[in-house]
mmCIF file of C-alpha atoms in Angstrom:
data_model
loop_
_atom_site.group_PDB
_atom_site.id
_atom_site.type_symbol
_atom_site.label_atom_id
_atom_site.label_comp_id
_atom_site.label_asym_id
_atom_site.label_seq_id
_atom_site.Cartn_x
_atom_site.Cartn_y
_atom_site.Cartn_z
ATOM 1 C CA MET U 1 131.171 142.449 -89.362
ATOM 2 C CA LYS U 2 128.344 143.242 -86.979
ATOM 3 C CA SER U 3 128.750 142.921 -83.216
ATOM 4 C CA ALA U 4 126.624 139.776 -82.980
ATOM 5 C CA GLU U 5 128.684 138.045 -85.665
ATOM 6 C CA MET U 6 131.882 139.095 -83.900
ATOM 7 C CA LEU U 7 130.609 137.563 -80.654
ATOM 8 C CA LEU U 8 129.804 134.289 -82.388
ATOM 9 C CA VAL U 9 133.272 134.214 -83.947
ATOM 10 C CA GLN U 10 134.923 135.140 -80.651
ATOM 11 C CA TYR U 11 133.101 132.357 -78.828
ATOM 12 C CA GLU U 12 133.897 129.857 -81.616
ATOM 13 C CA THR U 13 130.286 128.742 -81.715
ATOM 14 C CA LYS U 14 130.590 127.350 -85.236
ATOM 15 C CA ALA U 15 133.490 125.051 -84.278
ATOM 16 C CA ILE U 16 131.678 123.927 -81.134
ATOM 17 C CA LYS U 17 128.482 123.129 -83.025
ATOM 18 C CA THR U 18 130.368 121.342 -85.798
ATOM 19 C CA PHE U 19 132.163 119.115 -83.309
ATOM 20 C CA LEU U 20 128.949 118.394 -81.390
ATOM 21 C CA ARG U 21 127.221 117.387 -84.629
ATOM 22 C CA GLU U 22 130.064 115.197 -85.927
ATOM 23 C CA ALA U 23 131.277 113.557 -82.713
ATOM 24 C CA PRO U 24 128.356 111.122 -82.235
ATOM 25 C CA LEU U 25 128.966 109.650 -85.693
ATOM 26 C CA GLU U 26 132.680 109.294 -84.970
ATOM 27 C CA ILE U 27 131.940 107.727 -81.579
ATOM 28 C CA ARG U 28 129.559 105.249 -83.198
ATOM 29 C CA GLN U 29 132.174 104.359 -85.848
ATOM 30 C CA ARG U 30 134.892 103.938 -83.229
ATOM 31 C CA LYS U 31 132.631 101.641 -81.212
ATOM 32 C CA GLU U 32 132.075 99.477 -84.294
ATOM 33 C CA ASP U 33 135.833 99.387 -84.890
ATOM 34 C CA LEU U 34 136.392 98.486 -81.244
ATOM 35 C CA ARG U 35 133.936 95.583 -81.457
ATOM 36 C CA SER U 36 135.782 94.287 -84.504
ATOM 37 C CA MET U 37 139.129 94.644 -82.726
ATOM 38 C CA TYR U 38 137.710 92.821 -79.708
ATOM 39 C CA GLU U 39 136.775 89.893 -81.940
ATOM 40 C CA GLY U 40 140.328 89.919 -83.309
ATOM 41 C CA LEU U 41 141.687 89.925 -79.768
ATOM 42 C CA GLN U 42 139.437 87.005 -78.827
ATOM 43 C CA ASN U 43 140.648 85.068 -81.880
ATOM 44 C CA ALA U 44 144.284 85.798 -81.027
ATOM 45 C CA GLU U 45 143.756 84.680 -77.425
ATOM 46 C CA GLN U 46 142.095 81.505 -78.683
ATOM 47 C CA GLY U 47 145.078 80.876 -80.965
ATOM 48 C CA LEU U 48 147.427 81.297 -78.007
ATOM 49 C CA LYS U 49 145.396 78.849 -75.910
ATOM 50 C CA LEU U 50 145.405 76.327 -78.752
ATOM 51 C CA ALA U 51 149.178 76.613 -79.146
ATOM 52 C CA GLU U 52 149.568 76.043 -75.403
ATOM 53 C CA ALA U 53 147.192 73.076 -75.516
ATOM 54 C CA ASP U 54 149.216 71.550 -78.367
ATOM 55 C CA LEU U 55 152.376 71.875 -76.289
ATOM 56 C CA MET U 56 150.674 70.321 -73.270
ATOM 57 C CA THR U 57 149.379 67.442 -75.409
ATOM 58 C CA ASP U 58 152.902 66.754 -76.662
ATOM 59 C CA ILE U 59 154.283 66.911 -73.115
ATOM 60 C CA SER U 60 151.605 64.582 -71.739
ATOM 61 C CA ALA U 61 152.078 62.086 -74.573
ATOM 62 C CA GLU U 62 155.871 61.970 -74.353
ATOM 63 C CA THR U 63 157.123 58.623 -73.077
ATOM 64 C CA ASP U 64 160.511 57.221 -72.174
ATOM 65 C CA PRO U 65 161.419 54.729 -74.947
ATOM 66 C CA GLU U 66 163.199 52.424 -72.507
ATOM 67 C CA THR U 67 160.460 52.188 -69.885
ATOM 68 C CA GLY U 68 157.344 53.178 -71.841
ATOM 69 C CA LYS U 69 156.335 55.456 -68.972
ATOM 70 C CA ALA U 70 155.492 59.146 -69.166
ATOM 71 C CA VAL U 71 158.586 61.345 -69.105
ATOM 72 C CA PHE U 72 156.730 64.048 -67.188
ATOM 73 C CA SER U 73 154.732 62.009 -64.724
ATOM 74 C CA ASN U 74 153.640 64.672 -62.253
ATOM 75 C CA GLU U 75 151.906 68.032 -62.608
ATOM 76 C CA LYS U 76 154.918 70.098 -61.505
ATOM 77 C CA ALA U 77 157.188 68.450 -64.050
ATOM 78 C CA ARG U 78 154.615 69.009 -66.833
ATOM 79 C CA ALA U 79 154.143 72.664 -65.830
ATOM 80 C CA ALA U 80 157.900 73.256 -65.795
ATOM 81 C CA GLU U 81 158.309 71.623 -69.212
ATOM 82 C CA LEU U 82 155.396 73.665 -70.584
ATOM 83 C CA THR U 83 157.059 76.878 -69.405
ATOM 84 C CA ARG U 84 160.344 75.816 -71.008
ATOM 85 C CA ARG U 85 158.705 74.925 -74.321
ATOM 86 C CA LYS U 86 156.634 78.120 -74.448
ATOM 87 C CA ALA U 87 159.865 80.111 -74.404
ATOM 88 C CA HIS U 88 161.201 78.323 -77.499
ATOM 89 C CA ASP U 89 158.285 76.994 -79.559
ATOM 90 C CA PRO U 90 157.928 79.111 -82.756
ATOM 91 C CA THR U 91 154.191 78.421 -83.115
ATOM 92 C CA TYR U 92 153.504 79.469 -79.534
ATOM 93 C CA LEU U 93 155.765 82.524 -79.788
ATOM 94 C CA GLU U 94 154.013 83.666 -82.987
ATOM 95 C CA ALA U 95 150.586 83.209 -81.380
ATOM 96 C CA GLN U 96 151.785 85.141 -78.339
ATOM 97 C CA LYS U 97 153.084 87.944 -80.558
ATOM 98 C CA GLU U 98 149.734 88.143 -82.390
ATOM 99 C CA GLN U 99 147.814 88.170 -79.103
ATOM 100 C CA ARG U 100 149.962 90.966 -77.681
ATOM 101 C CA ALA U 101 149.620 93.039 -80.861
ATOM 102 C CA ALA U 102 145.839 92.537 -80.918
ATOM 103 C CA LYS U 103 145.611 93.502 -77.253
ATOM 104 C CA ALA U 104 147.726 96.627 -77.776
ATOM 105 C CA ASP U 105 145.596 97.648 -80.772
ATOM 106 C CA TYR U 106 142.394 97.071 -78.821
ATOM 107 C CA GLU U 107 143.608 98.978 -75.758
ATOM 108 C CA GLY U 108 144.842 101.862 -77.932
ATOM 109 C CA ALA U 109 141.519 102.077 -79.767
ATOM 110 C CA LYS U 110 139.677 101.932 -76.456
ATOM 111 C CA ASP U 111 141.770 104.822 -75.119
ATOM 112 C CA GLU U 112 141.081 106.853 -78.276
ATOM 113 C CA LEU U 113 137.346 106.240 -77.937
ATOM 114 C CA ASP U 114 137.469 107.309 -74.289
ATOM 115 C CA GLU U 115 139.274 110.513 -75.312
ATOM 116 C CA ILE U 116 136.645 111.335 -77.938
ATOM 117 C CA VAL U 117 133.797 110.658 -75.499
ATOM 118 C CA ASP U 118 135.496 112.830 -72.860
ATOM 119 C CA LYS U 119 136.027 115.599 -75.413
ATOM 120 C CA TYR U 120 132.389 115.360 -76.494
ATOM 121 C CA ARG U 121 131.223 115.693 -72.888
ATOM 122 C CA SER U 122 133.563 118.644 -72.377
ATOM 123 C CA TYR U 123 132.264 120.360 -75.510
ATOM 124 C CA ARG U 124 128.691 119.923 -74.292
ATOM 125 C CA VAL U 125 129.612 121.684 -71.055
ATOM 126 C CA ILE U 126 131.472 124.376 -73.010
ATOM 127 C CA ALA U 127 128.400 124.870 -75.209
ATOM 128 C CA GLU U 128 126.218 125.283 -72.128
ATOM 129 C CA LEU U 129 128.653 127.776 -70.588
ATOM 130 C CA THR U 130 128.966 129.679 -73.872
ATOM 131 C CA THR U 131 125.191 129.867 -74.149
ATOM 132 C CA ALA U 132 124.940 131.205 -70.608
ATOM 133 C CA GLU U 133 127.686 133.785 -71.220
ATOM 134 C CA LEU U 134 126.136 134.964 -74.471
ATOM 135 C CA ARG U 135 122.772 135.337 -72.759
ATOM 136 C CA LEU U 136 124.410 137.447 -70.059
ATOM 137 C CA LEU U 137 126.230 139.546 -72.642
ATOM 138 C CA ALA U 138 123.118 139.933 -74.757
ATOM 139 C CA GLY U 139 120.902 141.005 -71.882
ATOM 140 C CA PHE U 140 117.885 141.478 -74.142
ATOM 141 C CA GLU U 141 116.235 144.857 -73.428
ATOM 142 C CA PRO U 142 112.454 145.387 -73.429
ATOM 143 C CA GLY U 143 112.430 147.197 -76.822
ATOM 144 C CA GLY U 144 113.981 144.252 -78.631
ATOM 145 C CA GLU U 145 117.471 145.751 -78.373
ATOM 146 C CA VAL U 146 120.298 143.656 -77.082
ATOM 147 C CA GLY U 147 121.818 145.098 -73.946
ATOM 148 C CA ASN U 148 125.499 145.428 -73.164
ATOM 149 C CA GLY U 149 125.234 143.496 -69.921
ATOM 150 C CA SER U 150 125.099 146.651 -67.798
ATOM 151 C CA GLY U 151 121.642 147.815 -68.752
ATOM 152 C CA GLY U 152 122.750 149.921 -71.723
ATOM 153 C CA SER U 153 121.915 149.107 -75.311
ATOM 154 C CA VAL U 154 124.620 148.187 -77.810
ATOM 155 C CA GLY U 155 122.333 148.863 -80.747
ATOM 156 C CA ILE U 156 121.890 145.283 -81.950
ATOM 157 C CA SER U 157 118.363 144.014 -82.370
ATOM 158 C CA ALA U 158 117.262 140.514 -81.498
ATOM 159 C CA GLN U 159 116.585 140.004 -85.201
ATOM 160 C CA GLU U 160 120.225 140.835 -86.018
ATOM 161 C CA VAL U 161 121.422 138.300 -83.452
ATOM 162 C CA ALA U 162 119.121 135.645 -84.932
ATOM 163 C CA ALA U 163 120.214 136.513 -88.491
ATOM 164 C CA ALA U 164 123.902 136.261 -87.531
ATOM 165 C CA ARG U 165 123.266 132.896 -85.883
ATOM 166 C CA ASP U 166 121.433 131.641 -88.965
ATOM 167 C CA ARG U 167 124.250 132.798 -91.269
ATOM 168 C CA GLU U 168 126.800 130.966 -89.144
ATOM 169 C CA GLU U 169 124.727 127.792 -89.212
ATOM 170 C CA GLY U 170 124.364 128.077 -92.977
ATOM 171 C CA TYR U 171 120.622 128.796 -93.187
#
């Protein structure tokens, strides 16, 4: 393996370029998934609100059979009864479970997307640093030879560096 190819392998340029090419597609896909999960979360939250509204309707409509008056006549009494019923109503508890699961899924997917975006940004910085380091190491000499970074030639031509880069990229 020639020196230029060894440098490219050592600096993992192929892996960096592959990730930088593939990450935008993955980010786009994750964003689409996240939008879908957000809709699911909104639906679950709506289901929870509807279950709560059904409970509140039942509480508000409940009357004392002897007097015909509302059992829960003031706001505090209705709120307390709503809290009690939420803890035991199977429909409400199922809706709450679905909402919590949808929220956890959404938050987890959001965290994963953030990690991928952060990794992508980091790889872009790494690519810039790698490029700068390789330029310093190459130190192109006036005769087309690649320098060794200290003014001396390492016997690799610019054409060899370009050919090694092209081979790594699959051209």
